[in-house]
Backbone as CSV, one residue per row, in Angstrom:
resi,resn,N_x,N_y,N_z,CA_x,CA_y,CA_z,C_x,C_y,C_z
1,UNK,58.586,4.401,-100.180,57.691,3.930,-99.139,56.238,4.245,-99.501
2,UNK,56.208,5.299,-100.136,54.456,5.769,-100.426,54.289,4.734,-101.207
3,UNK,55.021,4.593,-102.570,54.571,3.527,-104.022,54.188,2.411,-103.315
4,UNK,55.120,1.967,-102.009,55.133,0.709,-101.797,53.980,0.354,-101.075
5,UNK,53.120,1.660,-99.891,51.817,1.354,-99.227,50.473,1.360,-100.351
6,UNK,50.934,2.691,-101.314,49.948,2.655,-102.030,49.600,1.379,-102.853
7,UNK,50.528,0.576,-103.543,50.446,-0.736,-104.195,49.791,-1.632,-103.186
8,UNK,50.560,-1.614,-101.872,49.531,-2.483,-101.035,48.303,-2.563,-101.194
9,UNK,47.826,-1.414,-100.289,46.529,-0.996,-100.610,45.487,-1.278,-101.822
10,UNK,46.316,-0.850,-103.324,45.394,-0.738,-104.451,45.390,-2.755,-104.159
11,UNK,46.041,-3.284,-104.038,46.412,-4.845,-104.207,45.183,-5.350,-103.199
12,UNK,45.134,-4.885,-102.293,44.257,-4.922,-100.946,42.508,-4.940,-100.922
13,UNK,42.643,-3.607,-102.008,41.418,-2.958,-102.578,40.470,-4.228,-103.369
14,UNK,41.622,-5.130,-104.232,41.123,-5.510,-105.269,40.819,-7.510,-104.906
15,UNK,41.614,-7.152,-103.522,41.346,-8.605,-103.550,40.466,-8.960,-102.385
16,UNK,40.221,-8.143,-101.700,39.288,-7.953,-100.206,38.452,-8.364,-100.800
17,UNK,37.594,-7.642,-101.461,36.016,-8.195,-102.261,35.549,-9.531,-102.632
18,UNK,36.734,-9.874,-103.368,36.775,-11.111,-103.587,37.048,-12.465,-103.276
19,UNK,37.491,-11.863,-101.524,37.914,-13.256,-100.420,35.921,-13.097,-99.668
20,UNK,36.143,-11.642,-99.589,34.363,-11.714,-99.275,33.600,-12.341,-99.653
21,UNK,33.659,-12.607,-101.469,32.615,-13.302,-102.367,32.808,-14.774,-101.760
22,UNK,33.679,-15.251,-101.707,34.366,-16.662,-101.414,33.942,-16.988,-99.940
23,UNK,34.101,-16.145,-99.309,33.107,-16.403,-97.500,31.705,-16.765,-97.809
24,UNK,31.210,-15.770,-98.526,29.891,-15.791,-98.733,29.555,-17.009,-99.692
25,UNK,30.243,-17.388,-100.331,30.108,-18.762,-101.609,30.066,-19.995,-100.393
26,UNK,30.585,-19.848,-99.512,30.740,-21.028,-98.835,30.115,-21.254,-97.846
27,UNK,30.080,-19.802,-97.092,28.111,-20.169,-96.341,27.379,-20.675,-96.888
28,UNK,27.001,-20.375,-98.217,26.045,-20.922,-99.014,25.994,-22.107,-99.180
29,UNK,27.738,-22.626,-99.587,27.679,-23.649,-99.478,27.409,-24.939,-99.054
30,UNK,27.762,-24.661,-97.062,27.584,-25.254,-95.704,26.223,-25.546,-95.829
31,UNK,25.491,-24.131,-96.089,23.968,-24.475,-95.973,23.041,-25.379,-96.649
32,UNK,23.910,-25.101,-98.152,23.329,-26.405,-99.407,23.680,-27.908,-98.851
33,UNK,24.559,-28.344,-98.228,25.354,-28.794,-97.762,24.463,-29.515,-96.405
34,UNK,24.386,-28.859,-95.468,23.509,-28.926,-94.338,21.984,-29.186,-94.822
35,UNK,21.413,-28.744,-95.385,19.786,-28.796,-96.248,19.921,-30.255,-96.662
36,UNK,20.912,-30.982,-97.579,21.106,-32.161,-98.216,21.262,-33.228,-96.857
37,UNK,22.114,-32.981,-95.971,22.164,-34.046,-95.154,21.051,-34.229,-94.331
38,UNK,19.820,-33.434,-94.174,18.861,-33.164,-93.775,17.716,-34.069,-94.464
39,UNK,18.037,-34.279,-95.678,17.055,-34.596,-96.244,17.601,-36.367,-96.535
40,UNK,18.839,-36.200,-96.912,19.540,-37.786,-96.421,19.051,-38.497,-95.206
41,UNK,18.860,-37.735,-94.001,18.517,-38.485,-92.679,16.955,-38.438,-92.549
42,UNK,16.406,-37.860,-93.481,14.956,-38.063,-93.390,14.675,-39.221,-94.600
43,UNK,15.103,-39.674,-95.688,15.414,-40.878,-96.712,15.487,-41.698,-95.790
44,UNK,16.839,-41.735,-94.816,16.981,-43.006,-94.296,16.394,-43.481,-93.227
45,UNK,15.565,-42.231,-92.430,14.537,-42.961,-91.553,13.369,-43.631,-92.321
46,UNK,13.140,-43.029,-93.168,11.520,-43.395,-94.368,12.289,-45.148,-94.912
47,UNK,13.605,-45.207,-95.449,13.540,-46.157,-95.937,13.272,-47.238,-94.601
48,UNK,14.393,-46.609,-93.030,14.225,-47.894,-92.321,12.852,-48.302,-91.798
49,UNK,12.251,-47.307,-92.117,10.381,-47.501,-91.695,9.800,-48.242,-92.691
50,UNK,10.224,-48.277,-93.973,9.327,-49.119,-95.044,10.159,-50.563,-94.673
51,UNK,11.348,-50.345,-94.302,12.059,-51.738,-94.428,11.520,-52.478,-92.789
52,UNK,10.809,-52.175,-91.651,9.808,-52.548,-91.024,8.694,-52.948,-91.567
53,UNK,8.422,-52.062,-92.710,6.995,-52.311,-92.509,6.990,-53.586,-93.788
54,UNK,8.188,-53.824,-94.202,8.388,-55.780,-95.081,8.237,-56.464,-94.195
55,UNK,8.748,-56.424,-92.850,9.144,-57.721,-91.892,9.014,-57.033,-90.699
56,UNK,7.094,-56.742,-90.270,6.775,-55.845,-89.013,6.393,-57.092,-87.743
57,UNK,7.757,-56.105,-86.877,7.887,-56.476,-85.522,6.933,-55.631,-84.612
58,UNK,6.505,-56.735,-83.344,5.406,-56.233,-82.344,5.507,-54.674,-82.147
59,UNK,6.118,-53.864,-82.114,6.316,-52.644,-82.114,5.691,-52.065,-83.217
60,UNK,6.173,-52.419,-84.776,5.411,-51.372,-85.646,4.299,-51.727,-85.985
61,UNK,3.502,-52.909,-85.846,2.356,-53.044,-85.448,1.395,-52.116,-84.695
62,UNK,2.252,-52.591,-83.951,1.235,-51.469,-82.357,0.967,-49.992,-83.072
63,UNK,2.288,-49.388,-83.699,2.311,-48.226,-84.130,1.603,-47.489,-85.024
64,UNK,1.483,-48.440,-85.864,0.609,-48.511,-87.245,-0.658,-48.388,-86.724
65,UNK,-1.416,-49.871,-85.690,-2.748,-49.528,-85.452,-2.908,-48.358,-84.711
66,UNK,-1.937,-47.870,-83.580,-2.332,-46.562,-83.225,-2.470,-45.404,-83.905
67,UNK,-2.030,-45.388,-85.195,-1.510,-44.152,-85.774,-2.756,-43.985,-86.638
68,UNK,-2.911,-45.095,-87.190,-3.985,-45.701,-88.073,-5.753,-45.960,-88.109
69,UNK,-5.498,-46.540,-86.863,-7.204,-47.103,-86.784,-7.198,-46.696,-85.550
70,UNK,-6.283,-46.361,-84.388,-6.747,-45.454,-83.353,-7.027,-46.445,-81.995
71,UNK,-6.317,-47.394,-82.553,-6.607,-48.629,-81.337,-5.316,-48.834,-80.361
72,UNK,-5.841,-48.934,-79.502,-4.925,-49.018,-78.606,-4.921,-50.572,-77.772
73,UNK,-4.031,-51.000,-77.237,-4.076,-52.392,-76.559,-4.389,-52.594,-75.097
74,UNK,-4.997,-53.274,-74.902,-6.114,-53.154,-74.157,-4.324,-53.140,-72.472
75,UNK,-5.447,-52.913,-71.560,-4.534,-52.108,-70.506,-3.580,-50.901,-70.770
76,UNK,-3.748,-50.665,-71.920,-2.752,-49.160,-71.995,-3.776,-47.887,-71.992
77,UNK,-3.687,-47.165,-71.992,-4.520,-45.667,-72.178,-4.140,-45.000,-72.737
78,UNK,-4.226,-44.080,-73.638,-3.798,-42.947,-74.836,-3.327,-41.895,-73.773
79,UNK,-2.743,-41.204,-74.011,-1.740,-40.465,-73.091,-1.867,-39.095,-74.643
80,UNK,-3.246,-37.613,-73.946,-3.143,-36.945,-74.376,-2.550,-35.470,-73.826
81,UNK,-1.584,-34.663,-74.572,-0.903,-33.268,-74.262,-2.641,-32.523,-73.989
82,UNK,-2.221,-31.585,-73.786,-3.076,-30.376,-73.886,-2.724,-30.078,-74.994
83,UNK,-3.470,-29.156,-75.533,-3.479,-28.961,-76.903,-3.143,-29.607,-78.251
84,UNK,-2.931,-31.058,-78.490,-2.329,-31.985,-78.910,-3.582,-32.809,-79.104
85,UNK,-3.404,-33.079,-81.041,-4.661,-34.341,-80.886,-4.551,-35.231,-80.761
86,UNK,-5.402,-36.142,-80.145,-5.695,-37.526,-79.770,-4.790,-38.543,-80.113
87,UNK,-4.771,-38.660,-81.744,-4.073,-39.540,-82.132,-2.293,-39.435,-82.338
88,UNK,-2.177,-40.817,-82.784,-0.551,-40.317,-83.122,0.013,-39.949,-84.402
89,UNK,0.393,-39.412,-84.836,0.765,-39.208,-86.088,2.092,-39.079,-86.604
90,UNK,1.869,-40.279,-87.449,2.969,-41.246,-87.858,4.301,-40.451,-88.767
91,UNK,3.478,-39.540,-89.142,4.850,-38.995,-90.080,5.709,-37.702,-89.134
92,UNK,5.305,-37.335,-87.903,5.977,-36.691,-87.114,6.956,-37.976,-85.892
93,UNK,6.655,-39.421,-86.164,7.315,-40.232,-85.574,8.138,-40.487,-86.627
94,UNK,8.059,-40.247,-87.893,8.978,-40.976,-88.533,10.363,-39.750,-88.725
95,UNK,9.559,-38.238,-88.855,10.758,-37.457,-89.174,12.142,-37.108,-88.301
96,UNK,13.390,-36.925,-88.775,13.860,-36.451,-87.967,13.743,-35.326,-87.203
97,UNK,14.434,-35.169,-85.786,14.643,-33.826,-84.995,15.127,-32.611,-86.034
98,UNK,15.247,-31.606,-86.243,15.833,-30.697,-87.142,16.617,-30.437,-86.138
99,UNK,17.467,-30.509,-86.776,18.969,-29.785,-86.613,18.936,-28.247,-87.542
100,UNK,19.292,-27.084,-86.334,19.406,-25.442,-87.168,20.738,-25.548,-87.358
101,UNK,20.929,-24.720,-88.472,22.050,-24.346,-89.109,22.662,-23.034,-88.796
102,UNK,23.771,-23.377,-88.450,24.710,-22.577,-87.639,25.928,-22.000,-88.739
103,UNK,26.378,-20.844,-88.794,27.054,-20.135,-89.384,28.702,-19.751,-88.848
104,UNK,29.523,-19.677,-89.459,30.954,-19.370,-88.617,31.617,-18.068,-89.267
105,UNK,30.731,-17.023,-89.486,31.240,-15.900,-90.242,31.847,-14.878,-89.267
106,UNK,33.437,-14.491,-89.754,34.125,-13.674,-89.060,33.659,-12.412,-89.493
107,UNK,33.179,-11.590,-88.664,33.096,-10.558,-89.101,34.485,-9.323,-89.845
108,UNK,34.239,-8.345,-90.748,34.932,-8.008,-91.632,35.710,-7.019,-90.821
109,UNK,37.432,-6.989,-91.355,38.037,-5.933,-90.789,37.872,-4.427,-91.152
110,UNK,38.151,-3.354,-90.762,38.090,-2.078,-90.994,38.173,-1.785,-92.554
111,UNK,39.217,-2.577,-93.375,40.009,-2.061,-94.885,39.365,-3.160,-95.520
112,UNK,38.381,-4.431,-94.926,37.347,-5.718,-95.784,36.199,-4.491,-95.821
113,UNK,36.332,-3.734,-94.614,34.531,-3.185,-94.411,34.888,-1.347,-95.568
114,UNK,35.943,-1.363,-95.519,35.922,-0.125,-96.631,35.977,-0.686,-98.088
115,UNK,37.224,-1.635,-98.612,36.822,-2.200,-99.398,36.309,-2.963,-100.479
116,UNK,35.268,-3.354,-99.606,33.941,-4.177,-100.219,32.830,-2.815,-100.051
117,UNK,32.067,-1.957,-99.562,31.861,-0.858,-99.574,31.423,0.021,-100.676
118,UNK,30.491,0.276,-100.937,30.258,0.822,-102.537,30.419,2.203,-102.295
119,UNK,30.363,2.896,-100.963,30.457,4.097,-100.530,31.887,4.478,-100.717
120,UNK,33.073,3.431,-100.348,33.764,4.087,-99.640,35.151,3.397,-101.234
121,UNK,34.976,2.091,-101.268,35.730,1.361,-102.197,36.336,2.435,-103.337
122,UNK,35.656,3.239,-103.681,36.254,4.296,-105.324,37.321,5.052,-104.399
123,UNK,36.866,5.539,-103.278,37.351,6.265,-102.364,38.960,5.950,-102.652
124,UNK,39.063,4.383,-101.774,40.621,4.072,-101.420,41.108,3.412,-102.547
125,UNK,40.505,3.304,-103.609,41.126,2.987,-105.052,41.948,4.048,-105.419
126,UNK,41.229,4.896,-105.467,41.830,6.629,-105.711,43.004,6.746,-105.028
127,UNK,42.744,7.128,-103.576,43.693,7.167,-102.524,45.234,6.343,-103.210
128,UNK,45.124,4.873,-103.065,45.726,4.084,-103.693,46.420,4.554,-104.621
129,UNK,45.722,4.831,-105.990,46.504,5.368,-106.948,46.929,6.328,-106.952
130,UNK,46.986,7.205,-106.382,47.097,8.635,-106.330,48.756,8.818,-105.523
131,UNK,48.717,7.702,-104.103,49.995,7.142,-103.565,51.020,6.701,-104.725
132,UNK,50.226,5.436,-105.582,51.320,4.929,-106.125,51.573,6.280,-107.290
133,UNK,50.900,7.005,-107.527,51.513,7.829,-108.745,52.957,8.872,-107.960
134,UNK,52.504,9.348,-107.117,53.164,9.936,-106.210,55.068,9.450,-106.016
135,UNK,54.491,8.383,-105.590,55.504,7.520,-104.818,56.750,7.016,-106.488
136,UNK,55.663,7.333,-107.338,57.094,7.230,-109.026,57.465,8.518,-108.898
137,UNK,57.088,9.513,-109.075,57.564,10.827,-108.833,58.640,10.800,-108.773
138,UNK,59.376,11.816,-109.630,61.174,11.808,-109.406,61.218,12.856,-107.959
139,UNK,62.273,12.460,-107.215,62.555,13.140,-106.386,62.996,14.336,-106.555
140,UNK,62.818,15.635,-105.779,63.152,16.962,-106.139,64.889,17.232,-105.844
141,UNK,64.985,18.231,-106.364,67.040,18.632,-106.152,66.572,19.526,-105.208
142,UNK,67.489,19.894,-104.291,67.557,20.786,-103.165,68.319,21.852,-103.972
């Protein structure tokens, strides 16, 4: 029974770290991942804005001269924020909303958080081996 926890364990020891590395490879991943589609949906607003501006309808007109030369059509009024300048500016109409990037990391169990652990990891390696040496041990005669 000892050989058999201690093998656990040393088995435990050696592969915890390395399901860790693999969590962490794949956050990374999500995020590379998330960053790219980010930049895909900002391509495809830019392209559908140039592909207006081949064959511009009463709308990107209007948009252009507002953004542009600052003209507005007559009966409308510029509609300014507080603190916000005057004009419109075209490349905050064209970008997308950002979307934040959200994470799904389980936090680590007691024997992930020992270890992965630089403190503690030599620790239950030892422990480990020290079981499995044990646990070969010939049994004593009474």
């Amino acid at each position: 029974m000892i050989f058999a926890s201690g093998l656990t364990i040393l088995v435990a020891a050696l592969l915890l770290p390395a399901h860790a590395d693999l969590q962490n490879t794949r956050v990374e991943r999500d995020h590379t991942l998330h960053i790219e589609r980010t930049h895909e949906r900002r391509i495809e607003r830019y392209q559908a804005f140039l592909n207006q501006l081949a064959s511009p309808d009463r709308h990107t007109i209007d948009l252009l001269a507002m953004s542009q030369l600052g003209m507005i059509p007559q009966g409308r009024q510029a509609i300014v924020a507080a603190g916000e300048p005057g004009d419109i500016n075209l490349i905050e109409f064209i970008e997308p909303d950002p979307v934040p990037f959200q994470t799904h990391i389980t936090p680590p169990t007691r024997l992930e958080a020992l270890t992965t652990s630089p403190k503690w990891r030599l620790w239950v390696i030892a422990g480990a081996l020290f079981a499995v040496m044990y646990g070969l041990m010939p049994a004593t005669k009474p």
